[in-house]
Amino acid sequence: TKLAVVGAGAVGATLAYAALMRGAARTVALHDINAAKVEAEALDLQHGVQFVPQAEVIGSDDIAVCADADVVVVTAGAKQKPGQSRIDLAGATIGLMKNILPPLVEVAPNAVYIMVTNPVDVVTYASLKISGLPPQQLFGSGTVLDSSRLRYLIAEHCGVAVQNVHAYIAGEHGDSEIPLWDSASIGAVPLLEWNRSGEHGPLTEEVRATIAHEVANSAYRIIEGKGATNYAVGLAGTRIIEAVLNNEHSVLPVSSLLDDYYGIGDVCLSVPSIVGRRGIYDTLQIPLSDSEYDGLKKSADQLRSVARQFGF
Amino acid sequence: TKLAVVGAGAVGATLAYAALMRGAARTVALHDINAAKVEAEALDLQHGVQFVPQAEVIGSDDIAVCADADVVVVTAGAKQKPGQSRIDLAGATIGLMKNILPPLVEVAPNAVYIMVTNPVDVVTYASLKISGLPPQQLFGSGTVLDSSRLRYLIAEHCGVAVQNVHAYIAGEHGDSEIPLWDSASIGAVPLLEWNRSGEHGPLTEEVRATIAHEVANSAYRIIEGKGATNYAVGLAGTRIIEAVLNNEHSVLPVSSLLDDYYGIGDVCLSVPSIVGRRGIYDTLQIPLSDSEYDGLKKSADQLRSVARQFGF
Amino acid sequence: TKLAVVGAGAVGATLAYAALMRGAARTVALHDINAAKVEAEALDLQHGVQFVPQAEVIGSDDIAVCADADVVVVTAGAKQKPGQSRIDLAGATIGLMKNILPPLVEVAPNAVYIMVTNPVDVVTYASLKISGLPPQQLFGSGTVLDSSRLRYLIAEHCGVAVQNVHAYIAGEHGDSEIPLWDSASIGAVPLLEWNRSGEHGPLTEEVRATIAHEVANSAYRIIEGKGATNYAVGLAGTRIIEAVLNNEHSVLPVSSLLDDYYGIGDVCLSVPSIVGRRGIYDTLQIPLSDSEYDGLKKSADQLRSVARQFGF
Amino acid sequence: TKLAVVGAGAVGATLAYAALMRGAARTVALHDINAAKVEAEALDLQHGVQFVPQAEVIGSDDIAVCADADVVVVTAGAKQKPGQSRIDLAGATIGLMKNILPPLVEVAPNAVYIMVTNPVDVVTYASLKISGLPPQQLFGSGTVLDSSRLRYLIAEHCGVAVQNVHAYIAGEHGDSEIPLWDSASIGAVPLLEWNRSGEHGPLTEEVRATIAHEVANSAYRIIEGKGATNYAVGLAGTRIIEAVLNNEHSVLPVSSLLDDYYGIGDVCLSVPSIVGRRGIYDTLQIPLSDSEYDGLKKSADQLRSVARQFGF
Ligand SMILES: NC(=O)c1ccc[n+]([C@@H]2O[C@H](COP(=O)([O-])OP(=O)(O)OC[C@H]3O[C@@H](n4cnc5c(N)ncnc54)[C@H](O)[C@@H]3O)[C@@H](O)[C@H]2O)c1
Ligand SMILES: NC(=O)c1ccc[n+]([C@@H]2O[C@H](COP(=O)([O-])OP(=O)(O)OC[C@H]3O[C@@H](n4cnc5c(N)ncnc54)[C@H](O)[C@@H]3O)[C@@H](O)[C@H]2O)c1
Ligand SMILES: NC(=O)c1ccc[n+]([C@@H]2O[C@H](COP(=O)([O-])OP(=O)(O)OC[C@H]3O[C@@H](n4cnc5c(N)ncnc54)[C@H](O)[C@@H]3O)[C@@H](O)[C@H]2O)c1
Ligand SMILES: NC(=O)c1ccc[n+]([C@@H]2O[C@H](COP(=O)([O-])OP(=O)(O)OC[C@H]3O[C@@H](n4cnc5c(N)ncnc54)[C@H](O)[C@@H]3O)[C@@H](O)[C@H]2O)c1
C-alpha cells in the first residue's frame, strides 16, 4: 500500500510521521514544491525507520513521486499574504488545487483523495469539480479532528476514557460547526441523561456551551501559541487513512458531497459517514434536534455561498 | 507492573499470551496446581518473548509466584465430573475458591482481582465474601465477552466496523443475560432507528432475536466444536487488565456487587461500569426498557438464589 | 491481504490468533477437514475481533476458503498412531501433503507457502516436488522458533534484552540442529568474546552446551507438560508472515531448498535467508567454524536420506 | 509511569508525540519557559489522545509539572545569537542547565535523566557535575540517532531490513563520531565480509566512506532544508525512554560518563551500553580496530578539552 502526502508542511510531514509510526502504509511518498524542504523531511523520517514498522519513505518536488498511490492526502496550502482576506485565501487555495489536482489525478487515478487544506469544505467541493472524481472517491478530513477535541473535553468532564465517548461535530470544519449533543452517548448513557454525582456530573447546558466554545476556539489558541496545529490533525488524518487502507467501514465525520441529507444537498460538509477501501460508502441518518438541524442547514447555506463566490 | 494468572488451562494460558502480545504487563506470572503444565506453558510463552514487547514470564505451582501482583486473574476451574450437575459444579468451584483465595490475598493484598471461572457471577459473589475484599477491588469478567460477540454480529449485519457498535449485554454471564437494545447505538444512530437500505438494513425484532440467540448459544457451539473457548475470552480479559493497569476509566460490563442499581442489590451481575487502577469506580445508570429491566431483575433473582444455595 | 491457515489445530489456530492480534493480514481464513472444529475456532476468533486491528475471519472445511490468499501456512498434521514410528509418521504426513497441496495451489497459485507441519524440512522438500512451485515461493518455518529459544536463553544468561542477541540455529528443525556460536553477537560484541563480570559473564563452552541442550529439548519438555507447543510457534510463524506481507527483506532462518550453500545442495534446511513479498530472495553466507560446517553437512545428509526413503 | 519533557520546542514536542503514540508513559508532562507555547503544544497533543493508547498530557511553564517523573528528557536549548560562536553556544547551554537542573532534580529526584540538548556530550558531562546525580542516573541520547541513520543507509545498500543491521556509531554526537565497522554485522554476517552479488554487494571502503560521510552530514542537510531535525530524534529518544521504563536492559549507544573504557575516562561520550529502569547498567567492551580506537580517543580528548573550557 502506498500513501502520498501532497504538501510537506507542518501538517503533511507530521501526518506522514504518524502514519509511519502506526504502520498505516508500506510506502509513504511526500510531495512539495519546495524541493529542499521535502527532501529534508523525507530524510528525517527515513532516519526513524529503524524504530517503526518496516516502510519506505520517498520525497520529491516531482509529482511523479505520488504515482499509483492508494491514498492521497492533500495538505498543500497557500499562505495568507498581508492585506489578503480569508475569502481571498480561499480563492488562492482553490487556484492551487486547479494546479495540483489534474497532474495528480493523472499519476494516481485510483487513489482515494483526502483533502485537508483549509477551508476544507469549500476546497473539497471545488476539488470534486476540478478533478471530476466521483464524490465517493474524494472527500475532506472534515470534523474528525473537531470531534476528537469534543470527545476529549467530554471525557475529561465525565471522568471516563475518551474511547467511550460517542459524539460528533457536524457541519463546517470552522466557525459554524455544530456539536450533535442529542445523539451523543457515553458508554450506553445518552449524554443528555448523564447523571454521575460529584465533579463528573451532568453535562448541563452551561457545561455544553463551555465545551462547544472551547472546541471551536482551540485551533485559534493553538495557532497563537505555536504557529500551527499539527499533532492532532496528523493523527486524525492517519485515522482516516487507516479506515480506507484497512477497508474498515468505520464511521467518521468526514466532509463529503451531500445529495439529500435531510433535504440538504449540493454542498460538502461533515456528517458521520462510513469509510472504507473505496472511500465513502454511506452517510448515517443521525437523529437531529431542531436546533441541530437548523445549524446544519445554516452551515450548508454558508458553505454553498462561499463556493458560489468562486464560480462553483 | 505484574499480572498474575491463577489457573494455566486453556483460558489462563491464552490470556497470558494475549496480555504478553499487547504488552499489558511487564511481568506475567502463571500459577497452577499442575506443576508440569504450568512450567510447560511458561516455557512456551518465554520462547515467544523475542517477538513481543519486553516482558518476563514465570510459572510455578507455588502460589508465591503471584506475590505483589497488581492484577490477579482467576481462571482456575473445577472440571465437571460424570454424574455431577451444573449446580454441583458451582459448589465445587466455590469450594476451590475457598482454598485458593486466602493464600492468594495474603501474597497479593493490593491487587485488583478479576474472576473468570464459571459460573462467574456466583463465583464473584462468593469470592467477595470469602476474601473479605472490598467490592471495588474484586469483580468478574462478566459480559465483556458476550458484549463483544453481540457487537460483532451487529457490525456484520450493519456493514460497519465493530468499533462503532456501542452495545452491551447485561445481567448474568449465561442463559439469563439481556442485550440492552434500547440504549445501543451505531455511530450516533440509535440501534432501533438504524435504517440503511439494502442488506445492511434495520435491526428488526426478528434480526435482534436471531442475534441474541446466537450470542447466548455461541459458547455452547464453540465448546462442542473445540472443547473450550479461549481466544476471545483471552482478549476480553486482557482488555479488562489494560483498563486497570493503565487506569483507563473505561466503561466495561463487568460483574460487580450491586448495591442499589435501579433497586437491584446484594448480587453480582454485569452492568456497564467504569474500570481503572483501583478497580471499579462507578456503575452507569443505563436507561432500560421495561422488558430489559424485568430481565435484569429476573437475572438478579436467579443468581441470588443460586448463591443462597451455597450458603452465601 | 489474505492469510490462509491450513490445519486449525493447536498450532494453526494459535497462529491465526497471533496474526490477528498483530494485524498481520486483513483476512484470515482457516481450513481444516474437521468442519465442527474449524467453525468453532473461527467463531472464537471472530468474537475477539473487537479487541484487535480490523480483520475478517472465515473458516471452512472447503479448501475454497483459501482462494487467492497472499500467504498460506500449512500446519495440518497426521496424528501419530499406536505402533507407528517417527519415520512412518513422516510418510503419513507426506501422503497428507499429496492430498492437500494440489487443490490448494489451484485456488491460491500466487501465494507464498510456509510449511510448519513436522518433520518440517522433509515435508518442505517433498512439498516443493509435489506442488511444482519454485523454491523461492515455498519454504518451511525451519529454525525461526529454535533461534528464538536460543536467543531467549542467551539473553537470560547475559542480562540483556533478547532483541540485542543476534544468533541463529541452522540445519534441521530437530535433533541435528546446530547453534551458530561463531557468528553470534550480543550488541556488537562477538558472543565468544562476551566478558561481562559477575553472574552475566562469559558464555563458556559449558554454558553453551547447557543452552544448546535446553533448546533442543525444550519442545519435548513442553509437549510432555502440555501436550503440544503452540504459543511461541504461533508468534514465530506470524513473524515470517509479516516479513512476507510487509515485504520486509528480513533475515530469518527458514528452511529452503539449498542449491550450493558451501557445497551443500538438493536438501531443505535452515540457514539465515532474506524473506520478503515474493518469498526467499537470498541465503546469507554465514562464516562457519569447522565443526559448524560439519554439523550442517551431517544434518543435510540425514535429511536427504529421509527424503530418499519416501522416493524424493 | 510519568515522562517529563523539559523544553517543548521542535524536538521536545515531537518526542512527546512519539512517546504518546507508542504508549511509552501514562502521563506526559511538558515544561517550557514559554507558557503560551507549552500550553499550545499540550492542547494539540491532548486532542490526539483519542487515537493513541490512553494517556494524560499536561503542560506548564511551572517546573512543578515535572514532579515525581520516572524519566526526564531535557531538550531545552539556548538559541544561537548573532555573533555567537558554537563554543559560546555551548557556554550558554551549560548556563541554562545550571538554571534548569537544580529545581528539576528537587521535584523529580528519582527520575532517570536523558539529556538531548546539544552539544549533548559536553552538556551531559556538565549536567552530571551540576546535578550531583550518579552517572548511572543521568546520561545523553548520544549516538542513538546517528546509529539509526547509519543502519538505514547500510540496510538500503544491502537490501535487508534495517532491523537486521547491527552497527553502532561511537564517540561524540558530532563531527568526530566513529562508525564501528569492525564489529558490525548484518544478520550473522560480519559487515566487512558481506558479499551478496549485484547491486547489494560488498561494503567496500568507498561505500563505507560515502555512508559515514552521509551520516555525519545529514543533520546539516536536514537543518538546511527544514530548519531543525525532530522526527528521527523524537523516535530515538522514545526508544531510550522505553528501554528505561520497561526495564529492557537494551543495548543502546548512549553518552555516559566513562571510567576506564579501554583506558578512556573522565569524559561523556557514546559506547554501546545496557539501559534499564535504573539507567545505565554497564558499557559493552566492543572489539575495536586500531583506527576505531584512535578515533574514539581523539573524540574523547576533544570533548574533554571543551568541558575544561567551561571549568568542568
Ligand atoms: N482540516 C483540518 O483539520 C486542518 C487542520 C490543520 C491544518 N489544516 C490546513 O492544512 C494546510 C497546511 O497547513 P500547514 O500548517 O502544514 O502549512 P505549511 O505552510 O506548513 O505547509 C504547506 C506546504 O504546502 C506546500 N505547497 C504549497 N504549494 C504547493 C504545491 N503547489 N504543491 C505542493 N506543495 C505545495 C508548501 O511548500 C508548504 O510546505 C492549511 O491549509 C491548514 O489550514 C487543516
Ligand atoms: N467468564 C468467561 O467469560 C469465561 C469464558 C471461558 C471460560 N470460562 C471459565 O474459565 C474456567 C477455566 O476454563 P479452562 O478452559 O481454562 O479450563 P481448564 O480445565 O483448561 O483449566 C483450568 C485450570 O485450573 C487449574 N486448577 C485447578 N485447581 C486449581 C487450584 N486450586 N489452583 C490453581 N489452579 C488450579 C487446572 O489445573 C487447570 O489447568 C472455567 O470455569 C470456564 O468455564 C469463563
Ligand atoms: N515447525 C515448527 O516449528 C513446529 C512447531 C510446533 C508444531 N509443529 C507441527 O505442526 C503440526 C500441527 O501441530 P498441532 O499441534 O497443531 O496438531 P493438531 O493435531 O492440534 O492439529 C492438526 C490439525 O490438522 C488437521 N488436518 C488433518 N488433515 C488435514 C487435511 N487433510 N486438511 C486440513 N486439515 C487437516 C486436523 O484436523 C487438526 O485440526 C504438527 O506436525 C507439529 O509437529 C511444527
Ligand atoms: N542529541 C540529539 O540527537 C539532538 C537531535 C536534534 C536536536 N538536538 C538538540 O535539541 C535541542 C532542542 O532543539 P529544538 O529544535 O527543539 O529547539 P527549539 O528552539 O525548537 O526548542 C527549544 C525549547 O527550549 C525552551 N527553553 C529555553 N530555555 C528553557 C528553560 N530554561 N526551561 C525550559 N525550556 C526552555 C525554548 O522555549 C524552546 O521552546 C537543541 O540543543 C538541539 O541541538 C539534539
CSV table of C-alpha atoms in Angstrom, one decimal, chain B residues 26 54 246-248, chain D residues 26 54 246-248:
chain,number,residue,atom,x,y,z
B,26,ARG,CA,6.0,-6.2,32.5
B,54,GLN,CA,9.8,-6.9,26.6
B,246,ASN,CA,-3.4,1.9,32.5
B,247,ASN,CA,-6.0,3.4,34.8
B,248,GLU,CA,-8.3,4.0,31.8
D,26,ARG,CA,0.8,7.0,31.2
D,54,GLN,CA,-4.8,6.1,27.0
D,246,ASN,CA,10.1,-1.2,30.6
D,247,ASN,CA,13.4,-2.1,32.2
D,248,GLU,CA,14.6,-3.6,29.0
